[in-house]
Amino acid sequence: MSEALPQAGDVLYVGGAASVQFAGARSLTFRVIRVDPRITYDGWLWIDGYVLGPSGDATERRVIFVKRDGLRKMR
């Protein structure tokens, strides 16, 4: 996801390319609430949002630290 920052409401696939902690079976579908504006490492973001289950319902609220270029926007 090298274009604009994720926006509230965006649904993202978060896998190993975003952070090693989300590799393989630990990947998740994530609906963005907000991107933390604080400055961090170049290319990394803190994102607040909801983990989505198979039916698309929110199952858990989380704050994740991920590489921007490793995120995939879903339709």
mmCIF file with all atom_site columns, N, CA and C in Angstrom, residues 6-48:
data_model
loop_
_atom_site.group_PDB
_atom_site.id
_atom_site.type_symbol
_atom_site.label_atom_id
_atom_site.label_alt_id
_atom_site.label_comp_id
_atom_site.label_asym_id
_atom_site.label_entity_id
_atom_site.label_seq_id
_atom_site.pdbx_PDB_ins_code
_atom_site.Cartn_x
_atom_site.Cartn_y
_atom_site.Cartn_z
_atom_site.occupancy
_atom_site.B_iso_or_equiv
_atom_site.pdbx_formal_charge
_atom_site.auth_seq_id
_atom_site.auth_comp_id
_atom_site.auth_asym_id
_atom_site.auth_atom_id
_atom_site.pdbx_PDB_model_num
ATOM 1   N N  . PRO A 1 6  ? -3.762  4.675   5.033  1.00 0.00 ? 6  PRO A N  1
ATOM 2   C CA . PRO A 1 6  ? -5.090  4.078   5.226  1.00 0.00 ? 6  PRO A CA 1
ATOM 3   C C  . PRO A 1 6  ? -6.022  5.107   5.870  1.00 0.00 ? 6  PRO A C  1
ATOM 4   N N  . GLN A 1 7  ? -7.292  5.019   5.539  1.00 0.00 ? 7  GLN A N  1
ATOM 5   C CA . GLN A 1 7  ? -8.303  5.930   6.064  1.00 0.00 ? 7  GLN A CA 1
ATOM 6   C C  . GLN A 1 7  ? -9.317  5.161   6.892  1.00 0.00 ? 7  GLN A C  1
ATOM 7   N N  . ALA A 1 8  ? -10.020 5.857   7.771  1.00 0.00 ? 8  ALA A N  1
ATOM 8   C CA . ALA A 1 8  ? -11.083 5.232   8.552  1.00 0.00 ? 8  ALA A CA 1
ATOM 9   C C  . ALA A 1 8  ? -12.052 4.521   7.614  1.00 0.00 ? 8  ALA A C  1
ATOM 10  N N  . GLY A 1 9  ? -12.373 3.280   7.940  1.00 0.00 ? 9  GLY A N  1
ATOM 11  C CA . GLY A 1 9  ? -13.286 2.489   7.122  1.00 0.00 ? 9  GLY A CA 1
ATOM 12  C C  . GLY A 1 9  ? -12.597 1.565   6.138  1.00 0.00 ? 9  GLY A C  1
ATOM 13  N N  . ASP A 1 10 ? -11.329 1.818   5.814  1.00 0.00 ? 10 ASP A N  1
ATOM 14  C CA . ASP A 1 10 ? -10.603 0.927   4.910  1.00 0.00 ? 10 ASP A CA 1
ATOM 15  C C  . ASP A 1 10 ? -10.493 -0.461  5.537  1.00 0.00 ? 10 ASP A C  1
ATOM 16  N N  . VAL A 1 11 ? -10.599 -1.481  4.705  1.00 0.00 ? 11 VAL A N  1
ATOM 17  C CA . VAL A 1 11 ? -10.400 -2.855  5.149  1.00 0.00 ? 11 VAL A CA 1
ATOM 18  C C  . VAL A 1 11 ? -9.087  -3.332  4.541  1.00 0.00 ? 11 VAL A C  1
ATOM 19  N N  . LEU A 1 12 ? -8.184  -3.796  5.406  1.00 0.00 ? 12 LEU A N  1
ATOM 20  C CA . LEU A 1 12 ? -6.837  -4.173  4.987  1.00 0.00 ? 12 LEU A CA 1
ATOM 21  C C  . LEU A 1 12 ? -6.569  -5.645  5.263  1.00 0.00 ? 12 LEU A C  1
ATOM 22  N N  . TYR A 1 13 ? -5.783  -6.268  4.384  1.00 0.00 ? 13 TYR A N  1
ATOM 23  C CA . TYR A 1 13 ? -5.212  -7.578  4.679  1.00 0.00 ? 13 TYR A CA 1
ATOM 24  C C  . TYR A 1 13 ? -3.860  -7.301  5.320  1.00 0.00 ? 13 TYR A C  1
ATOM 25  N N  . VAL A 1 14 ? -3.647  -7.857  6.510  1.00 0.00 ? 14 VAL A N  1
ATOM 26  C CA . VAL A 1 14 ? -2.399  -7.655  7.241  1.00 0.00 ? 14 VAL A CA 1
ATOM 27  C C  . VAL A 1 14 ? -1.727  -9.014  7.367  1.00 0.00 ? 14 VAL A C  1
ATOM 28  N N  . GLY A 1 15 ? -0.646  -9.205  6.629  1.00 0.00 ? 15 GLY A N  1
ATOM 29  C CA . GLY A 1 15 ? 0.083   -10.465 6.644  1.00 0.00 ? 15 GLY A CA 1
ATOM 30  C C  . GLY A 1 15 ? 1.553   -10.251 6.965  1.00 0.00 ? 15 GLY A C  1
ATOM 31  N N  . GLY A 1 16 ? 2.354   -11.233 6.648  1.00 0.00 ? 16 GLY A N  1
ATOM 32  C CA . GLY A 1 16 ? 3.768   -11.218 6.963  1.00 0.00 ? 16 GLY A CA 1
ATOM 33  C C  . GLY A 1 16 ? 4.541   -10.073 6.337  1.00 0.00 ? 16 GLY A C  1
ATOM 34  N N  . ALA A 1 17 ? 4.067   -9.550  5.208  1.00 0.00 ? 17 ALA A N  1
ATOM 35  C CA . ALA A 1 17 ? 4.754   -8.416  4.579  1.00 0.00 ? 17 ALA A CA 1
ATOM 36  C C  . ALA A 1 17 ? 4.601   -7.143  5.411  1.00 0.00 ? 17 ALA A C  1
ATOM 37  N N  . ALA A 1 18 ? 3.550   -7.080  6.231  1.00 0.00 ? 18 ALA A N  1
ATOM 38  C CA . ALA A 1 18 ? 3.317   -5.913  7.072  1.00 0.00 ? 18 ALA A CA 1
ATOM 39  C C  . ALA A 1 18 ? 4.112   -6.001  8.371  1.00 0.00 ? 18 ALA A C  1
ATOM 40  N N  . SER A 1 19 ? 4.284   -7.222  8.887  1.00 0.00 ? 19 SER A N  1
ATOM 41  C CA . SER A 1 19 ? 5.069   -7.454  10.094 1.00 0.00 ? 19 SER A CA 1
ATOM 42  C C  . SER A 1 19 ? 5.178   -8.955  10.311 1.00 0.00 ? 19 SER A C  1
ATOM 43  N N  . VAL A 1 20 ? 6.318   -9.405  10.765 1.00 0.00 ? 20 VAL A N  1
ATOM 44  C CA . VAL A 1 20 ? 6.540   -10.832 10.976 1.00 0.00 ? 20 VAL A CA 1
ATOM 45  C C  . VAL A 1 20 ? 5.516   -11.425 11.948 1.00 0.00 ? 20 VAL A C  1
ATOM 46  N N  . GLN A 1 21 ? 4.980   -10.618 12.852 1.00 0.00 ? 21 GLN A N  1
ATOM 47  C CA . GLN A 1 21 ? 4.007   -11.137 13.805 1.00 0.00 ? 21 GLN A CA 1
ATOM 48  C C  . GLN A 1 21 ? 2.686   -11.543 13.156 1.00 0.00 ? 21 GLN A C  1
ATOM 49  N N  . PHE A 1 22 ? 2.451   -11.146 11.904 1.00 0.00 ? 22 PHE A N  1
ATOM 50  C CA . PHE A 1 22 ? 1.215   -11.482 11.197 1.00 0.00 ? 22 PHE A CA 1
ATOM 51  C C  . PHE A 1 22 ? 1.447   -12.485 10.065 1.00 0.00 ? 22 PHE A C  1
ATOM 52  N N  . ALA A 1 23 ? 2.560   -13.195 10.079 1.00 0.00 ? 23 ALA A N  1
ATOM 53  C CA . ALA A 1 23 ? 2.885   -14.161 9.027  1.00 0.00 ? 23 ALA A CA 1
ATOM 54  C C  . ALA A 1 23 ? 2.004   -15.409 9.137  1.00 0.00 ? 23 ALA A C  1
ATOM 55  N N  . GLY A 1 24 ? 1.755   -16.019 8.001  1.00 0.00 ? 24 GLY A N  1
ATOM 56  C CA . GLY A 1 24 ? 1.050   -17.299 7.948  1.00 0.00 ? 24 GLY A CA 1
ATOM 57  C C  . GLY A 1 24 ? -0.353  -17.248 8.529  1.00 0.00 ? 24 GLY A C  1
ATOM 58  N N  . ALA A 1 25 ? -0.636  -18.200 9.420  1.00 0.00 ? 25 ALA A N  1
ATOM 59  C CA . ALA A 1 25 ? -1.973  -18.324 10.011 1.00 0.00 ? 25 ALA A CA 1
ATOM 60  C C  . ALA A 1 25 ? -2.318  -17.160 10.936 1.00 0.00 ? 25 ALA A C  1
ATOM 61  N N  . ARG A 1 26 ? -1.343  -16.323 11.259 1.00 0.00 ? 26 ARG A N  1
ATOM 62  C CA . ARG A 1 26 ? -1.597  -15.174 12.139 1.00 0.00 ? 26 ARG A CA 1
ATOM 63  C C  . ARG A 1 26 ? -2.018  -13.927 11.370 1.00 0.00 ? 26 ARG A C  1
ATOM 64  N N  . SER A 1 27 ? -2.179  -14.044 10.047 1.00 0.00 ? 27 SER A N  1
ATOM 65  C CA . SER A 1 27 ? -2.622  -12.895 9.248  1.00 0.00 ? 27 SER A CA 1
ATOM 66  C C  . SER A 1 27 ? -4.051  -12.531 9.661  1.00 0.00 ? 27 SER A C  1
ATOM 67  N N  . LEU A 1 28 ? -4.441  -11.310 9.344  1.00 0.00 ? 28 LEU A N  1
ATOM 68  C CA . LEU A 1 28 ? -5.791  -10.899 9.718  1.00 0.00 ? 28 LEU A CA 1
ATOM 69  C C  . LEU A 1 28 ? -6.353  -9.893  8.733  1.00 0.00 ? 28 LEU A C  1
ATOM 70  N N  . THR A 1 29 ? -7.672  -9.784  8.775  1.00 0.00 ? 29 THR A N  1
ATOM 71  C CA . THR A 1 29 ? -8.385  -8.751  8.034  1.00 0.00 ? 29 THR A CA 1
ATOM 72  C C  . THR A 1 29 ? -8.721  -7.676  9.056  1.00 0.00 ? 29 THR A C  1
ATOM 73  N N  . PHE A 1 30 ? -8.452  -6.437  8.713  1.00 0.00 ? 30 PHE A N  1
ATOM 74  C CA . PHE A 1 30 ? -8.469  -5.350  9.688  1.00 0.00 ? 30 PHE A CA 1
ATOM 75  C C  . PHE A 1 30 ? -9.210  -4.143  9.128  1.00 0.00 ? 30 PHE A C  1
ATOM 76  N N  . ARG A 1 31 ? -10.205 -3.650  9.871  1.00 0.00 ? 31 ARG A N  1
ATOM 77  C CA . ARG A 1 31 ? -10.919 -2.420  9.479  1.00 0.00 ? 31 ARG A CA 1
ATOM 78  C C  . ARG A 1 31 ? -10.358 -1.251  10.283 1.00 0.00 ? 31 ARG A C  1
ATOM 79  N N  . VAL A 1 32 ? -9.907  -0.243  9.584  1.00 0.00 ? 32 VAL A N  1
ATOM 80  C CA . VAL A 1 32 ? -9.223  0.909   10.183 1.00 0.00 ? 32 VAL A CA 1
ATOM 81  C C  . VAL A 1 32 ? -10.216 1.841   10.869 1.00 0.00 ? 32 VAL A C  1
ATOM 82  N N  . ILE A 1 33 ? -9.865  2.236   12.098 1.00 0.00 ? 33 ILE A N  1
ATOM 83  C CA . ILE A 1 33 ? -10.565 3.324   12.790 1.00 0.00 ? 33 ILE A CA 1
ATOM 84  C C  . ILE A 1 33 ? -9.780  4.612   12.568 1.00 0.00 ? 33 ILE A C  1
ATOM 85  N N  . ARG A 1 34 ? -8.459  4.526   12.815 1.00 0.00 ? 34 ARG A N  1
ATOM 86  C CA . ARG A 1 34 ? -7.607  5.710   12.613 1.00 0.00 ? 34 ARG A CA 1
ATOM 87  C C  . ARG A 1 34 ? -6.151  5.281   12.534 1.00 0.00 ? 34 ARG A C  1
ATOM 88  N N  . VAL A 1 35 ? -5.360  6.155   11.923 1.00 0.00 ? 35 VAL A N  1
ATOM 89  C CA . VAL A 1 35 ? -3.909  5.980   11.888 1.00 0.00 ? 35 VAL A CA 1
ATOM 90  C C  . VAL A 1 35 ? -3.340  6.985   12.888 1.00 0.00 ? 35 VAL A C  1
ATOM 91  N N  . ASP A 1 36 ? -2.537  6.494   13.808 1.00 0.00 ? 36 ASP A N  1
ATOM 92  C CA . ASP A 1 36 ? -1.931  7.360   14.818 1.00 0.00 ? 36 ASP A CA 1
ATOM 93  C C  . ASP A 1 36 ? -0.999  8.349   14.129 1.00 0.00 ? 36 ASP A C  1
ATOM 94  N N  . PRO A 1 37 ? -1.150  9.652   14.382 1.00 0.00 ? 37 PRO A N  1
ATOM 95  C CA . PRO A 1 37 ? -0.343  10.663  13.687 1.00 0.00 ? 37 PRO A CA 1
ATOM 96  C C  . PRO A 1 37 ? 1.086   10.810  14.217 1.00 0.00 ? 37 PRO A C  1
ATOM 97  N N  . ARG A 1 38 ? 1.399   10.154  15.342 1.00 0.00 ? 38 ARG A N  1
ATOM 98  C CA . ARG A 1 38 ? 2.752   10.304  15.891 1.00 0.00 ? 38 ARG A CA 1
ATOM 99  C C  . ARG A 1 38 ? 3.805   9.768   14.922 1.00 0.00 ? 38 ARG A C  1
ATOM 100 N N  . ILE A 1 39 ? 4.947   10.412  14.898 1.00 0.00 ? 39 ILE A N  1
ATOM 101 C CA . ILE A 1 39 ? 6.049   10.005  14.032 1.00 0.00 ? 39 ILE A CA 1
ATOM 102 C C  . ILE A 1 39 ? 6.705   8.755   14.619 1.00 0.00 ? 39 ILE A C  1
ATOM 103 N N  . THR A 1 40 ? 7.002   7.801   13.748 1.00 0.00 ? 40 THR A N  1
ATOM 104 C CA . THR A 1 40 ? 7.640   6.561   14.161 1.00 0.00 ? 40 THR A CA 1
ATOM 105 C C  . THR A 1 40 ? 8.736   6.240   13.152 1.00 0.00 ? 40 THR A C  1
ATOM 106 N N  . TYR A 1 41 ? 9.185   5.013   13.107 1.00 0.00 ? 41 TYR A N  1
ATOM 107 C CA . TYR A 1 41 ? 10.214  4.626   12.136 1.00 0.00 ? 41 TYR A CA 1
ATOM 108 C C  . TYR A 1 41 ? 9.702   4.867   10.723 1.00 0.00 ? 41 TYR A C  1
ATOM 109 N N  . ASP A 1 42 ? 10.600  5.236   9.820  1.00 0.00 ? 42 ASP A N  1
ATOM 110 C CA . ASP A 1 42 ? 10.239  5.518   8.442  1.00 0.00 ? 42 ASP A CA 1
ATOM 111 C C  . ASP A 1 42 ? 9.532   4.320   7.814  1.00 0.00 ? 42 ASP A C  1
ATOM 112 N N  . GLY A 1 43 ? 8.334   4.545   7.299  1.00 0.00 ? 43 GLY A N  1
ATOM 113 C CA . GLY A 1 43 ? 7.583   3.494   6.622  1.00 0.00 ? 43 GLY A CA 1
ATOM 114 C C  . GLY A 1 43 ? 6.708   2.647   7.535  1.00 0.00 ? 43 GLY A C  1
ATOM 115 N N  . TRP A 1 44 ? 6.689   2.928   8.828  1.00 0.00 ? 44 TRP A N  1
ATOM 116 C CA . TRP A 1 44 ? 5.895   2.157   9.789  1.00 0.00 ? 44 TRP A CA 1
ATOM 117 C C  . TRP A 1 44 ? 4.756   3.004   10.327 1.00 0.00 ? 44 TRP A C  1
ATOM 118 N N  . LEU A 1 45 ? 3.648   2.347   10.695 1.00 0.00 ? 45 LEU A N  1
ATOM 119 C CA . LEU A 1 45 ? 2.462   3.029   11.196 1.00 0.00 ? 45 LEU A CA 1
ATOM 120 C C  . LEU A 1 45 ? 1.874   2.304   12.397 1.00 0.00 ? 45 LEU A C  1
ATOM 121 N N  . TRP A 1 46 ? 1.292   3.061   13.312 1.00 0.00 ? 46 TRP A N  1
ATOM 122 C CA . TRP A 1 46 ? 0.417   2.516   14.345 1.00 0.00 ? 46 TRP A CA 1
ATOM 123 C C  . TRP A 1 46 ? -0.997  2.716   13.821 1.00 0.00 ? 46 TRP A C  1
ATOM 124 N N  . ILE A 1 47 ? -1.772  1.618   13.733 1.00 0.00 ? 47 ILE A N  1
ATOM 125 C CA . ILE A 1 47 ? -3.145  1.701   13.231 1.00 0.00 ? 47 ILE A CA 1
ATOM 126 C C  . ILE A 1 47 ? -4.088  1.128   14.278 1.00 0.00 ? 47 ILE A C  1
ATOM 127 N N  . ASP A 1 48 ? -5.135  1.866   14.549 1.00 0.00 ? 48 ASP A N  1
ATOM 128 C CA . ASP A 1 48 ? -6.179  1.464   15.491 1.00 0.00 ? 48 ASP A CA 1
ATOM 129 C C  . ASP A 1 48 ? -7.363  0.956   14.674 1.00 0.00 ? 48 ASP A C  1
#
